[in-house]
Backbone as numpy.savetxt, mean C-alpha at the origin, in Angstrom:
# Nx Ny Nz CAx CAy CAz Cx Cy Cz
-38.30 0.51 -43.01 -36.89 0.46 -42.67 -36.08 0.10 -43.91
-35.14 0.64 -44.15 -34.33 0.29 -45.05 -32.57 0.10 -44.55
-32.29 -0.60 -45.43 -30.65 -1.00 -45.08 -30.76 -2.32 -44.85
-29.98 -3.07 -44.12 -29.04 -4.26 -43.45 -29.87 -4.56 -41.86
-30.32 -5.27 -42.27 -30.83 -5.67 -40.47 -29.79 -5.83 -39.71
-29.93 -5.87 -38.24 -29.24 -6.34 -37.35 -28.13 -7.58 -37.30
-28.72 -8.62 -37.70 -27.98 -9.85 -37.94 -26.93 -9.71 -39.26
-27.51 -9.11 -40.77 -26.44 -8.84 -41.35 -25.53 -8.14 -41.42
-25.73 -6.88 -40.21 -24.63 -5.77 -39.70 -23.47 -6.88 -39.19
-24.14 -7.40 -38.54 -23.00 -8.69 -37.51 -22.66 -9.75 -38.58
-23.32 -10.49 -39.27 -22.30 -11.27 -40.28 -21.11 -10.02 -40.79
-21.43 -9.28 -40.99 -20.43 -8.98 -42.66 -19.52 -7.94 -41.43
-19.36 -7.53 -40.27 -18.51 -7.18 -39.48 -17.48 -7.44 -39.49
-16.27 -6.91 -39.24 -14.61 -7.05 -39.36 -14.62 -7.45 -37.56
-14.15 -8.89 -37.39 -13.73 -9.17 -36.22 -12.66 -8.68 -35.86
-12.15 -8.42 -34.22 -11.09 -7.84 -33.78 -10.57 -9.25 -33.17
-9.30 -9.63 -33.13 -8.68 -10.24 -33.02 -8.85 -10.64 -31.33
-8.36 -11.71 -31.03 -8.35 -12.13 -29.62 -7.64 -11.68 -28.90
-6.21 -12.03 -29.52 -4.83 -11.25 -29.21 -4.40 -10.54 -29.82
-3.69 -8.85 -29.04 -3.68 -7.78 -29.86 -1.89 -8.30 -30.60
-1.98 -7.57 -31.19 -0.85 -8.09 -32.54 0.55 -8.44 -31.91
0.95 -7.34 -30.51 2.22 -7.24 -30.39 2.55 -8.72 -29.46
1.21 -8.91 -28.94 1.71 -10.56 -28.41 1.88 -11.56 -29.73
1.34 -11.54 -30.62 1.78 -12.28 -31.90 3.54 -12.35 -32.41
3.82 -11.02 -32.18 5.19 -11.31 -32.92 6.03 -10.64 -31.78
7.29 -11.48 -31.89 8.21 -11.98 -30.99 8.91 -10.28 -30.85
8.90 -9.54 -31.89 9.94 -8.11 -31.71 8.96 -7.01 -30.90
7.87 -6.96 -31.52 6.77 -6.24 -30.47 6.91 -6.43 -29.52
6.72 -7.89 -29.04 6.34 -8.19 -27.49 7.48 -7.76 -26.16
9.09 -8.23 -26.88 10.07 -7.84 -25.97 10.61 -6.02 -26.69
9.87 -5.37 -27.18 9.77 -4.03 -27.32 8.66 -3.34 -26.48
7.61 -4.16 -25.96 6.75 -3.43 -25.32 6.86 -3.93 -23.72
7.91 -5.29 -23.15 7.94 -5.38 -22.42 9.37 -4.47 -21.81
10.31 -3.93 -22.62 11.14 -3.34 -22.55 10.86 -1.51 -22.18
9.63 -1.49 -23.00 9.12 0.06 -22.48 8.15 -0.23 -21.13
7.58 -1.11 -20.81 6.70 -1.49 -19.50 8.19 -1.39 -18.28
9.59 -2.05 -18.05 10.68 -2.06 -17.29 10.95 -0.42 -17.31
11.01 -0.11 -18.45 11.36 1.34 -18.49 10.79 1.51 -17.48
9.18 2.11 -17.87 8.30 2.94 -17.10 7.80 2.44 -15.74
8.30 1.58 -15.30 7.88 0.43 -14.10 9.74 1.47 -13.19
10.51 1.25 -13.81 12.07 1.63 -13.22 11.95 3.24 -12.96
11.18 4.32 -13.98 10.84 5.25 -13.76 10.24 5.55 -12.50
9.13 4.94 -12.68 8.45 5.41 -11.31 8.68 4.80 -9.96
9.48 3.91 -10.27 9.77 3.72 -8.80 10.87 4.55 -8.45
11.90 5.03 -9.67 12.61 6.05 -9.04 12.10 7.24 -8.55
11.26 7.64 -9.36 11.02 9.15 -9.32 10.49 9.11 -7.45
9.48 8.39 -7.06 8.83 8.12 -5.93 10.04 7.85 -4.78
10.53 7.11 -5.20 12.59 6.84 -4.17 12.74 8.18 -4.10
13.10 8.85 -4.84 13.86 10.60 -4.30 12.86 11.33 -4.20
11.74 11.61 -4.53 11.19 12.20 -3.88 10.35 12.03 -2.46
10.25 11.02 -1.79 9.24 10.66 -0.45 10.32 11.29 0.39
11.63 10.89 0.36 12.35 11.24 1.83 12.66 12.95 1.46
12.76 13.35 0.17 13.30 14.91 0.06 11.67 15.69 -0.22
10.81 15.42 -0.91 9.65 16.41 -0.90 8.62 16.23 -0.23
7.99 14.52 0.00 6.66 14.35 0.46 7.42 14.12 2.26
8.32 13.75 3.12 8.60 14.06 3.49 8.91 15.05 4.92
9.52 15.78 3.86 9.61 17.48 4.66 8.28 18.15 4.08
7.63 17.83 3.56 6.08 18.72 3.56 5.57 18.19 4.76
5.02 16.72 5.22 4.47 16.27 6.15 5.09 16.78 7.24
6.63 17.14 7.42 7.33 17.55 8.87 6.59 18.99 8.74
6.89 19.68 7.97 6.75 21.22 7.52 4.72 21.31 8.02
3.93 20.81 7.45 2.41 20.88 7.53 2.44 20.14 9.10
2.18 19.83 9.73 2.40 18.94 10.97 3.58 18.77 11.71
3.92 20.17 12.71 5.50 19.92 13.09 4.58 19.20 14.34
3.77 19.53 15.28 3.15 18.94 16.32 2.98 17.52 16.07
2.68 16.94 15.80 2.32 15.53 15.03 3.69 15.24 15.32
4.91 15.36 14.50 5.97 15.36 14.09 6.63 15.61 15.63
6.63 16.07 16.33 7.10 16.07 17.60 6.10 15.13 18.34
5.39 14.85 18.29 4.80 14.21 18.89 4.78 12.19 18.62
5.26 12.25 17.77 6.15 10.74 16.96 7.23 10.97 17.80
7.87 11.86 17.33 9.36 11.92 18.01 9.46 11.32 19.72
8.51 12.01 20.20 8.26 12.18 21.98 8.03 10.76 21.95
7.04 9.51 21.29 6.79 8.41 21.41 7.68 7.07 21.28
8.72 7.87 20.23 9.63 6.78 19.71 10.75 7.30 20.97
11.03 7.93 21.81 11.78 8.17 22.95 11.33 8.14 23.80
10.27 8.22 23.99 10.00 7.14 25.20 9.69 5.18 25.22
9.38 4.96 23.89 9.95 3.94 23.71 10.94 3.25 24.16
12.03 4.11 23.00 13.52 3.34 23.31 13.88 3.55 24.79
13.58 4.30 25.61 14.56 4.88 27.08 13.42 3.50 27.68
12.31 3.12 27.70 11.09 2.36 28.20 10.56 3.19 29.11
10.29 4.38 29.04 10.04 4.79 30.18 8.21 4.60 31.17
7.86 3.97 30.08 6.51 3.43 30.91 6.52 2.57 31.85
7.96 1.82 31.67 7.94 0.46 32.71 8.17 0.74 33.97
7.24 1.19 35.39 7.45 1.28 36.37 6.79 0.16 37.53
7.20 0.38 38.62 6.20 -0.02 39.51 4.55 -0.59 39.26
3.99 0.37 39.17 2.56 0.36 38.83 2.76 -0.55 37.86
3.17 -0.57 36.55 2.73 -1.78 36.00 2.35 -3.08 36.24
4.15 -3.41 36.99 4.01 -4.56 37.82 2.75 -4.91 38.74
2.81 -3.36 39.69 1.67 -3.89 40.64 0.27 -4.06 39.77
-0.17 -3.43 38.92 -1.33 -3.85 37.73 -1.52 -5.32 36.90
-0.01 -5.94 37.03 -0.16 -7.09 36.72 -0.17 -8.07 37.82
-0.16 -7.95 39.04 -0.25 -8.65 39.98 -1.47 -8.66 40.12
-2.19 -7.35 40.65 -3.77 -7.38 40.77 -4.13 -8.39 39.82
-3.99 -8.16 38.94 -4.87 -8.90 37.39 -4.81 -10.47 37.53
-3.73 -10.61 37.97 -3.58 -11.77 38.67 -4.33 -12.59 39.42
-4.16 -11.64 40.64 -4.74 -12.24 41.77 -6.65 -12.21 41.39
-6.78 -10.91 40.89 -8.27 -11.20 40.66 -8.77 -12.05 39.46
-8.02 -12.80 38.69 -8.46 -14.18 37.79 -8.39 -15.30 38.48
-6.93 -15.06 39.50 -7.40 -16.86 40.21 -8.42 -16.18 41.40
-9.00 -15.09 41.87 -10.62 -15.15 42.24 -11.37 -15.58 41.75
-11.28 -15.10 40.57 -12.54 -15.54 39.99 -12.70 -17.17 39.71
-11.29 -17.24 39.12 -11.48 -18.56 38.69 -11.66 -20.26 40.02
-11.69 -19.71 41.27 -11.80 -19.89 42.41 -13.31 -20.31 42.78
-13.89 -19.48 42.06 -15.46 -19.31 42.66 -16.13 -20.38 41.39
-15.56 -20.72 39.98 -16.19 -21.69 39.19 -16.48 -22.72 39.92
């Protein structure tokens, strides 16, 4: 074998620093936190106008069934139209058959 063993590859090595440079000096750091706001303000815009105008109307457009079918749920929602009779009487039963049961402990 010839050359530098292992161990003297690693002495005579150029260490890399702990902290990269631009946290060292004060103009770097609020220059790179200034392009991070940029690109942080970017994409949250770009994502703002496009969800309600492209991603959207693709999901209405690919899935109108689906899409009517939200619709049909959130109106019967708001009108309540599940709340009838039967419920009530379903919660009475339920009722009456827990204090059975709980009767027979």
């Amino acid at each position: 074998m010839s050359g530098p063993g292992v161990i003297d590859r690693i002495k005579n090595s150029k260490r890399m620093g702990v902290f990269p440079p631009w946290i060292k000096s004060r103009g770097e750091f609020v220059e790179a936190l200034g392009w991070l706001a940029g690109h942080l303000w970017h994409t949250v815009a770009f994502h703002a106008v496009r969800v309600p105008f492209v991603y959207l109307l693709k999901l209405v457009w690919r899935s109108p069934r689906r899409a009517l079918n939200i619709l049909g749920r959130i109106g019967r929602w708001a009108a309540d139209a599940d709340a009838d009779a039967d419920a009530d009487a379903d919660a009475c039963s339920a009722t009456r058959r827990w204090s059975t049961c709980s009767a027979c402990r």
